[in-house]
Short mmCIF file of C-alpha atoms in Angstrom, two decimals:
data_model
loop_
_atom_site.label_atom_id
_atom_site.label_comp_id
_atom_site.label_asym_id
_atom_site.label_seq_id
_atom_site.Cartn_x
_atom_site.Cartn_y
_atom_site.Cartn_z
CA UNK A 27 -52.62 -51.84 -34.05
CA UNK A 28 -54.80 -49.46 -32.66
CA UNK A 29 -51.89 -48.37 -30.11
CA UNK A 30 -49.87 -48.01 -32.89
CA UNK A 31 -52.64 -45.44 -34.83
CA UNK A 32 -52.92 -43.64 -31.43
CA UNK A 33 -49.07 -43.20 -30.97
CA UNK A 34 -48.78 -41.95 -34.58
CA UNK A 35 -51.69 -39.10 -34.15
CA UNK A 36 -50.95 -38.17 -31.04
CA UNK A 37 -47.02 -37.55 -32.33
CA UNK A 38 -48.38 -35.97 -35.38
CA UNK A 39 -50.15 -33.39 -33.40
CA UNK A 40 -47.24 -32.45 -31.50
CA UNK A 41 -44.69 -32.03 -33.94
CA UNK A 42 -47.92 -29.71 -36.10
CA UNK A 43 -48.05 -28.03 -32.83
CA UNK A 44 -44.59 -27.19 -32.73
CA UNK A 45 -44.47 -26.06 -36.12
CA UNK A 46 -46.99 -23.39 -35.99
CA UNK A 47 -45.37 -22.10 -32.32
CA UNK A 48 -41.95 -21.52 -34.33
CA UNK A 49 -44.15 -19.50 -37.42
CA UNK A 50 -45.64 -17.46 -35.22
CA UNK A 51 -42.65 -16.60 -33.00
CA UNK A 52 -41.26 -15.93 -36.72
CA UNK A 53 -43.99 -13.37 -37.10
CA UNK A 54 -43.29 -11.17 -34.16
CA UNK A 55 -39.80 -9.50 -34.56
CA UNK A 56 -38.06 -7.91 -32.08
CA UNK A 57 -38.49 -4.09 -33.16
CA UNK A 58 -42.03 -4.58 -32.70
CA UNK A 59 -41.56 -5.81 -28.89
CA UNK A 60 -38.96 -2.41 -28.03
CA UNK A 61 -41.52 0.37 -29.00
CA UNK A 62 -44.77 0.13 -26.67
CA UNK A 63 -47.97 1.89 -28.16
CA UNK A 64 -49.70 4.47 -27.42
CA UNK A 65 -53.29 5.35 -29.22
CA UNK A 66 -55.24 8.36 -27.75
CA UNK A 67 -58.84 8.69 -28.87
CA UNK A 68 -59.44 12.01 -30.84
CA UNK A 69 -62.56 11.19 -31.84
CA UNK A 70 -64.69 11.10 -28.45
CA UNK A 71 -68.48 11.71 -27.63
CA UNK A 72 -70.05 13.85 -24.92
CA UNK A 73 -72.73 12.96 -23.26
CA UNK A 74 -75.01 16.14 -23.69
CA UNK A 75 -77.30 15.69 -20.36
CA UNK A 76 -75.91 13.75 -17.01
CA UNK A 77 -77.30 12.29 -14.06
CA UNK A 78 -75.71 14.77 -11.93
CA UNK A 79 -76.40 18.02 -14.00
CA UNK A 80 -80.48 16.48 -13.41
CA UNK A 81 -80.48 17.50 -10.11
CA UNK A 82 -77.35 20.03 -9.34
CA UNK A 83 -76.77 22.09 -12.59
CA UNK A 84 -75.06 24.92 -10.66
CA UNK A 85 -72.30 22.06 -10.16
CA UNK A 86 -72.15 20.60 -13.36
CA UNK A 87 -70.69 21.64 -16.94
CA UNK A 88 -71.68 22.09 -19.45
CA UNK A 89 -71.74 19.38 -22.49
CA UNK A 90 -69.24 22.28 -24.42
CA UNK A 91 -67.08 22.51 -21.93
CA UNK A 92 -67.00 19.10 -20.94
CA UNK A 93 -65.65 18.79 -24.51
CA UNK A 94 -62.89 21.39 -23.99
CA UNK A 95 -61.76 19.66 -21.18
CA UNK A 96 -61.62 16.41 -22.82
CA UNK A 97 -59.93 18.05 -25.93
CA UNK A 98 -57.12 19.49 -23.23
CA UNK A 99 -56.67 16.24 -22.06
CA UNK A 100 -55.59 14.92 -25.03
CA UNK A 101 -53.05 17.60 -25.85
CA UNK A 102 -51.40 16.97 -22.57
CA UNK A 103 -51.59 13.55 -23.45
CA UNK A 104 -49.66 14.14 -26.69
CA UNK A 105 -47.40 16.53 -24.96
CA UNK A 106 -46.46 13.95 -22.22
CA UNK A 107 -45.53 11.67 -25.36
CA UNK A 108 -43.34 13.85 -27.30
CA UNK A 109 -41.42 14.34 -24.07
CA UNK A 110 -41.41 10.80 -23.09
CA UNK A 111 -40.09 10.47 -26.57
CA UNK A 112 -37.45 13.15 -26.27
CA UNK A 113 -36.32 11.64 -22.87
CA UNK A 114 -33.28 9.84 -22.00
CA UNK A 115 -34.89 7.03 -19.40
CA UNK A 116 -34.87 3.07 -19.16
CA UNK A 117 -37.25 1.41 -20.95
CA UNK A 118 -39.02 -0.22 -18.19
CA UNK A 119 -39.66 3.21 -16.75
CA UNK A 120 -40.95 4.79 -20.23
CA UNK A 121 -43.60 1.36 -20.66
CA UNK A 122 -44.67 2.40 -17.18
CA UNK A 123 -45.01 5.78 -17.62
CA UNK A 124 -47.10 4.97 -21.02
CA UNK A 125 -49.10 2.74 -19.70
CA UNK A 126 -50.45 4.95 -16.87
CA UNK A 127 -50.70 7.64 -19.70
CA UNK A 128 -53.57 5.13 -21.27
CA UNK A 129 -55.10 3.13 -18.93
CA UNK A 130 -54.88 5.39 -15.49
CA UNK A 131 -54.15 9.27 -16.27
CA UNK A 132 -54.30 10.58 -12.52
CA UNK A 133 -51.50 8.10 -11.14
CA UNK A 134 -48.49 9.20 -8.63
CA UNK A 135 -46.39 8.11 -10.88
CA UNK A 136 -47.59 9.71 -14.24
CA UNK A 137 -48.34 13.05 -12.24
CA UNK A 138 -45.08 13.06 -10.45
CA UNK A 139 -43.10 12.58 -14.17
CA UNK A 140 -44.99 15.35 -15.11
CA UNK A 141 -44.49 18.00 -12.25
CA UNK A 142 -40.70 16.86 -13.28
CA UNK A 143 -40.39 17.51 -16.61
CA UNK A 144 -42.58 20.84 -16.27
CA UNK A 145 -40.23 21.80 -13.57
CA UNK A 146 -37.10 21.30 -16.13
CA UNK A 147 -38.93 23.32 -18.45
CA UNK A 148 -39.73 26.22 -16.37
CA UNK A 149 -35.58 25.95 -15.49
CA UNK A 150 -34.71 25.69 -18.79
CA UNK A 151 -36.68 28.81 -20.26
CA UNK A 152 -35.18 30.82 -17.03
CA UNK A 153 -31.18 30.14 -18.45
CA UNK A 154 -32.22 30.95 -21.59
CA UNK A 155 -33.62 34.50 -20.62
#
């Protein structure tokens, strides 16, 4: 009997189990899975003394134009993703491209996409003149 109870919970569990798999795979549709997101932080905070500017502040900048820089940053940023948007690439390309753009914004590959589409522009302006 107390097989029997055993069988009927453990078979109960699996077919709950399998249930909530198939709602949540429900959940998720597929236009959410094509378009990979990208969310730059506008709101930011400088750090107003460093380590660094301590000891060398002939080599450091200052906390306003550490801010500028940052703020610069971010409009490339936004730049890169209107023309990542406007571009005609595979899609495994464009997640790697935006995914560098986030997480590492000095890679090869994000610089050398860059330096490209740049380049275009600067060839594109010089037909139209």
């Amino acid at each position: 009997m107390k097989n029997i109870n055993l069988l009927l919970a453990s078979a109960f569990m699996c077919i709950s189990a399998l249930g909530m798999a198939q709602e949540k795979a429900e959940k998720e549709s597929p236009s959410d899975k094509e378009k990979p997101k990208v969310i730059l932080k506008k709101d930011f905070e400088i750090e107003k003394h460093t380590i660094m500017e301590r000891f060398e502040t002939d080599y450091m900048v200052s906390a306003d134009g550490r801010a500028d820089l940052k703020k610069k940053r971010i409009a490339d940023a936004e730049h890169t993703l209107k023309v990542l948007d406007t571009m005609d690439i595979s899609e495994r390309k464009k997640r790697l491209i935006l995914r560098d753009l986030k997480y590492n914004p000095f890679s090869e590959r994000l610089s050398k996409f860059i330096a490209e589409t740049k380049f275009e522009e600067q060839a594109s302006n010089d037909n139209k003149k």
